[in-house]
Amino acid sequence: MVIDLKQCVEILKENDNFLVLSHEHPDGDTLGSAFALMSALKKLGKKRAFMCSDEMSKDFSYMYEGIENDDIGENPFVVAVDVADTHLLGDLAEKYGDKINLCIDHHMSNAYFAEKLLLENRAAACEIVFEVIKALGVEIDEYIANCLYTGISTDTGCFRYQNTNSKTFRSVADLVEIGVNTKMINKLMFETKTKSFLELELLARKTLEYHFDEKCAIITITQAMYEESGSNEHECYPITALPRQIEGVLVGAVIKEKQSGAYGISVRTEGDIDASEICARLGGGGHAGAAGCESKDDYETTKNKILESIRLSLGS
Amino acid sequence: MVIDLKQCVEILKENDNFLVLSHEHPDGDTLGSAFALMSALKKLGKKRAFMCSDEMSKDFSYMYEGIENDDIGENPFVVAVDVADTHLLGDLAEKYGDKINLCIDHHMSNAYFAEKLLLENRAAACEIVFEVIKALGVEIDEYIANCLYTGISTDTGCFRYQNTNSKTFRSVADLVEIGVNTKMINKLMFETKTKSFLELELLARKTLEYHFDEKCAIITITQAMYEESGSNEHECYPITALPRQIEGVLVGAVIKEKQSGAYGISVRTEGDIDASEICARLGGGGHAGAAGCESKDDYETTKNKILESIRLSLGS
């Protein structure tokens, strides 16, 4: 059932024990949403706990460090934030997939899996959580502002992506006025390049290849590259944006070898080309401009499959 | 004489023929300020013309293309925008340096060279010009909004730099609401990497060296690299940010060989290290976090001089 902000606030006020879930491979928006909400619930005297199927990057430690889960008993009210579908809960999907009482999300592709859904087409789930927290009447401190700013800034590529609009800028103006440590967050999220990342980027760049009249660019990142550079999967995210940034490229893809040997594929598109359509053909999904999918085939098959899907969407 | 917004508006209304000047090596803020003001003056029925000592990058053509100078007669009212000192007028300094009737600027290091100065500590001169245009009562259309957004977004590194504050975000929210082609502008300013730039970046990276316990990183860009990559000086700007972005680096410098054989040096700093202090020792200037200077010495001497200045500021 789709609910509005007022109903969402009522439901949160009615309950006392909350389990807050983030999606797998947690990013700034799902974590910012979760920890901002956790803090607001705490301020309301509620018990709350957090779970995520995957480890969180240490870059986000300013959100999660020192946050202890409360004892929430056997039957908590389960809230999923920034989770578009149950399988995105990763290992937690089996236990909680059909027990989500409330989902707060901004993906218009949301699978309506939750008992109650607060869904709005905003740049980040954190924008919606910001509205929820304001409506709850909770005082927003620098910690909450930092969490919300993290989600909004990361999900908009620091306000560069097309999902950024005047509401986004007004939300951020309000948060910055409350007090956001933009210096620390921007440096962590957007400014800092480790030496190992720089090495990884150089190795990955050497794999750059063009297809379909240079309208498509593909980069591959292997486990061997992580070893050679001293880098790791957590660091490869910025490379995801690179192929699409090349002049004239309409579809950029990055094929990332996982430790399991499977491949994760990130697709970014330009103009009318729909990245979620490209990834849906391989069982994935996402937004029009940025999407992802996975493949358990070998490298050559994986590459051929994604290239074929890109060809179809390019009409080449 | 320092004036306020109201006085600035009165002066602009009183005069009829305007010459608007941008600083040399024109960037998004000086051009955005100039062309937004030019458009506003035109809407008020004034005559206006634009001059700049250097060629404008074609990336800014959406601002200047199709804009013709009016006949402004022999004694125009001369306005300099985003110009902190007369020598920044480049070749125009000799003729106009002592004839600036009004300067609209956001550099607190402004040399107070103009007859009247509207100076405010904002992230971009375009933020101040936005206030001026609103106060002039001119309707702000998409063209003006595009110009102003260009200046604000480029001078803040797309809202990442520390000069970005809640006022900045509110100004941008207003502009985006009026209608800014953020898609086109962000792509041109922040997203697009030409193949020649990617080649240049790879060549430049190979020169990366660390000094002072890896607290300082320096990259050199030579004329030979431009030739080898097919790139040029206009494209090297993003590399300027790279050295400082490396984990642990407090001072990042890029030494750029000019066609004349002289060297331009860009310095970016972290924390308390003052980039303008480092550059001032070589006769340059700028902001605390980003500054520049020039050297007519040979490469080795140039590098040694900037390293010595960096050493002094690092206290190494």
mmCIF file of N, CA, C and O in Angstrom, chain A residues 275-309:
data_model
loop_
_atom_site.group_PDB
_atom_site.id
_atom_site.type_symbol
_atom_site.label_atom_id
_atom_site.label_comp_id
_atom_site.label_asym_id
_atom_site.label_seq_id
_atom_site.Cartn_x
_atom_site.Cartn_y
_atom_site.Cartn_z
ATOM 1 N N ALA A 275 19.659 2.889 -19.582
ATOM 2 C CA ALA A 275 20.592 1.941 -18.953
ATOM 3 C C ALA A 275 19.849 0.794 -18.278
ATOM 4 O O ALA A 275 20.318 -0.348 -18.284
ATOM 5 N N SER A 276 18.680 1.079 -17.696
ATOM 6 C CA SER A 276 17.955 0.010 -16.988
ATOM 7 C C SER A 276 17.425 -1.014 -17.984
ATOM 8 O O SER A 276 17.350 -2.199 -17.686
ATOM 9 N N GLU A 277 17.093 -0.563 -19.200
ATOM 10 C CA GLU A 277 16.659 -1.490 -20.257
ATOM 11 C C GLU A 277 17.823 -2.409 -20.650
ATOM 12 O O GLU A 277 17.649 -3.623 -20.782
ATOM 13 N N ILE A 278 19.004 -1.802 -20.792
ATOM 14 C CA ILE A 278 20.188 -2.595 -21.170
ATOM 15 C C ILE A 278 20.465 -3.664 -20.118
ATOM 16 O O ILE A 278 20.717 -4.819 -20.438
ATOM 17 N N CYS A 279 20.354 -3.281 -18.853
ATOM 18 C CA CYS A 279 20.667 -4.216 -17.774
ATOM 19 C C CYS A 279 19.529 -5.211 -17.529
ATOM 20 O O CYS A 279 19.770 -6.341 -17.103
ATOM 21 N N ALA A 280 18.299 -4.791 -17.817
ATOM 22 C CA ALA A 280 17.152 -5.685 -17.603
ATOM 23 C C ALA A 280 17.268 -6.939 -18.471
ATOM 24 O O ALA A 280 16.881 -8.032 -18.054
ATOM 25 N N ARG A 281 17.850 -6.800 -19.657
ATOM 26 C CA ARG A 281 18.012 -7.961 -20.543
ATOM 27 C C ARG A 281 18.950 -9.009 -19.943
ATOM 28 O O ARG A 281 18.946 -10.159 -20.350
ATOM 29 N N LEU A 282 19.759 -8.579 -18.966
ATOM 30 C CA LEU A 282 20.635 -9.538 -18.273
ATOM 31 C C LEU A 282 20.147 -9.757 -16.834
ATOM 32 O O LEU A 282 20.893 -10.204 -15.971
ATOM 33 N N GLY A 283 18.898 -9.378 -16.590
ATOM 34 C CA GLY A 283 18.299 -9.655 -15.278
ATOM 35 C C GLY A 283 18.569 -8.599 -14.230
ATOM 36 O O GLY A 283 18.291 -8.808 -13.047
ATOM 37 N N GLY A 284 19.112 -7.453 -14.641
ATOM 38 C CA GLY A 284 19.408 -6.394 -13.676
ATOM 39 C C GLY A 284 18.411 -5.263 -13.750
ATOM 40 O O GLY A 284 17.310 -5.429 -14.285
ATOM 41 N N GLY A 285 18.788 -4.111 -13.220
ATOM 42 C CA GLY A 285 17.881 -2.961 -13.238
ATOM 43 C C GLY A 285 18.549 -1.719 -12.721
ATOM 44 O O GLY A 285 19.759 -1.710 -12.479
ATOM 45 N N GLY A 286 17.763 -0.673 -12.547
ATOM 46 C CA GLY A 286 18.317 0.584 -12.045
ATOM 47 C C GLY A 286 17.568 1.766 -12.610
ATOM 48 O O GLY A 286 16.364 1.700 -12.809
ATOM 49 N N HIS A 287 18.299 2.824 -12.870
ATOM 50 C CA HIS A 287 17.699 4.056 -13.386
ATOM 51 C C HIS A 287 17.954 4.174 -14.891
ATOM 52 O O HIS A 287 18.735 3.419 -15.461
ATOM 53 N N ALA A 288 17.339 5.194 -15.497
ATOM 54 C CA ALA A 288 17.503 5.395 -16.947
ATOM 55 C C ALA A 288 18.952 5.720 -17.306
ATOM 56 O O ALA A 288 19.450 5.316 -18.346
ATOM 57 N N GLY A 289 19.631 6.443 -16.416
ATOM 58 C CA GLY A 289 20.987 6.875 -16.732
ATOM 59 C C GLY A 289 22.079 6.002 -16.140
ATOM 60 O O GLY A 289 23.228 6.050 -16.568
ATOM 61 N N ALA A 290 21.726 5.191 -15.152
ATOM 62 C CA ALA A 290 22.721 4.345 -14.481
ATOM 63 C C ALA A 290 22.045 3.082 -13.981
ATOM 64 O O ALA A 290 21.049 3.152 -13.272
ATOM 65 N N ALA A 291 22.580 1.937 -14.366
ATOM 66 C CA ALA A 291 21.977 0.673 -13.953
ATOM 67 C C ALA A 291 23.058 -0.388 -13.811
ATOM 68 O O ALA A 291 24.234 -0.120 -14.084
ATOM 69 N N GLY A 292 22.656 -1.568 -13.373
ATOM 70 C CA GLY A 292 23.625 -2.629 -13.170
ATOM 71 C C GLY A 292 23.029 -4.008 -13.351
ATOM 72 O O GLY A 292 21.807 -4.181 -13.313
ATOM 73 N N CYS A 293 23.893 -4.994 -13.598
ATOM 74 C CA CYS A 293 23.440 -6.387 -13.673
ATOM 75 C C CYS A 293 24.619 -7.293 -13.347
ATOM 76 O O CYS A 293 25.741 -6.831 -13.176
ATOM 77 N N GLU A 294 24.309 -8.579 -13.233
ATOM 78 C CA GLU A 294 25.363 -9.540 -12.914
ATOM 79 C C GLU A 294 25.379 -10.668 -13.927
ATOM 80 O O GLU A 294 24.373 -10.926 -14.594
ATOM 81 N N SER A 295 26.517 -11.324 -14.032
ATOM 82 C CA SER A 295 26.626 -12.454 -14.951
ATOM 83 C C SER A 295 27.495 -13.525 -14.316
ATOM 84 O O SER A 295 28.542 -13.223 -13.748
ATOM 85 N N LYS A 296 27.029 -14.771 -14.424
ATOM 86 C CA LYS A 296 27.851 -15.874 -13.912
ATOM 87 C C LYS A 296 28.546 -16.607 -15.048
ATOM 88 O O LYS A 296 29.183 -17.628 -14.848
ATOM 89 N N ASP A 297 28.385 -16.066 -16.266
ATOM 90 C CA ASP A 297 29.091 -16.641 -17.417
ATOM 91 C C ASP A 297 30.569 -16.264 -17.360
ATOM 92 O O ASP A 297 30.984 -15.452 -16.542
ATOM 93 N N ASP A 298 31.344 -16.869 -18.275
ATOM 94 C CA ASP A 298 32.753 -16.478 -18.340
ATOM 95 C C ASP A 298 32.871 -15.075 -18.942
ATOM 96 O O ASP A 298 31.880 -14.505 -19.402
ATOM 97 N N TYR A 299 34.088 -14.556 -18.940
ATOM 98 C CA TYR A 299 34.278 -13.157 -19.334
ATOM 99 C C TYR A 299 33.805 -12.874 -20.756
ATOM 100 O O TYR A 299 33.075 -11.902 -20.998
ATOM 101 N N GLU A 300 34.236 -13.721 -21.691
ATOM 102 C CA GLU A 300 33.896 -13.458 -23.097
ATOM 103 C C GLU A 300 32.385 -13.482 -23.318
ATOM 104 O O GLU A 300 31.830 -12.620 -23.997
ATOM 105 N N THR A 301 31.724 -14.478 -22.728
ATOM 106 C CA THR A 301 30.263 -14.582 -22.865
ATOM 107 C C THR A 301 29.584 -13.375 -22.229
ATOM 108 O O THR A 301 28.655 -12.784 -22.795
ATOM 109 N N THR A 302 30.061 -13.010 -21.051
ATOM 110 C CA THR A 302 29.516 -11.850 -20.347
ATOM 111 C C THR A 302 29.627 -10.597 -21.207
ATOM 112 O O THR A 302 28.653 -9.855 -21.398
ATOM 113 N N LYS A 303 30.816 -10.405 -21.757
ATOM 114 C CA LYS A 303 31.034 -9.208 -22.569
ATOM 115 C C LYS A 303 30.163 -9.227 -23.813
ATOM 116 O O LYS A 303 29.544 -8.208 -24.171
ATOM 117 N N ASN A 304 30.067 -10.388 -24.447
ATOM 118 C CA ASN A 304 29.230 -10.474 -25.648
ATOM 119 C C ASN A 304 27.766 -10.203 -25.340
ATOM 120 O O ASN A 304 27.073 -9.544 -26.104
ATOM 121 N N LYS A 305 27.305 -10.712 -24.204
ATOM 122 C CA LYS A 305 25.895 -10.500 -23.829
ATOM 123 C C LYS A 305 25.588 -9.031 -23.571
ATOM 124 O O LYS A 305 24.571 -8.501 -24.024
ATOM 125 N N ILE A 306 26.473 -8.375 -22.838
ATOM 126 C CA ILE A 306 26.196 -6.965 -22.538
ATOM 127 C C ILE A 306 26.352 -6.119 -23.811
ATOM 128 O O ILE A 306 25.566 -5.192 -24.048
ATOM 129 N N LEU A 307 27.316 -6.483 -24.650
ATOM 130 C CA LEU A 307 27.479 -5.752 -25.912
ATOM 131 C C LEU A 307 26.243 -5.922 -26.797
ATOM 132 O O LEU A 307 25.783 -4.958 -27.420
ATOM 133 N N GLU A 308 25.688 -7.139 -26.821
ATOM 134 C CA GLU A 308 24.493 -7.382 -27.634
ATOM 135 C C GLU A 308 23.326 -6.541 -27.112
ATOM 136 O O GLU A 308 22.567 -5.945 -27.885
ATOM 137 N N SER A 309 23.196 -6.472 -25.781
ATOM 138 C CA SER A 309 22.111 -5.683 -25.207
ATOM 139 C C SER A 309 22.319 -4.183 -25.491
ATOM 140 O O SER A 309 21.367 -3.452 -25.785
#
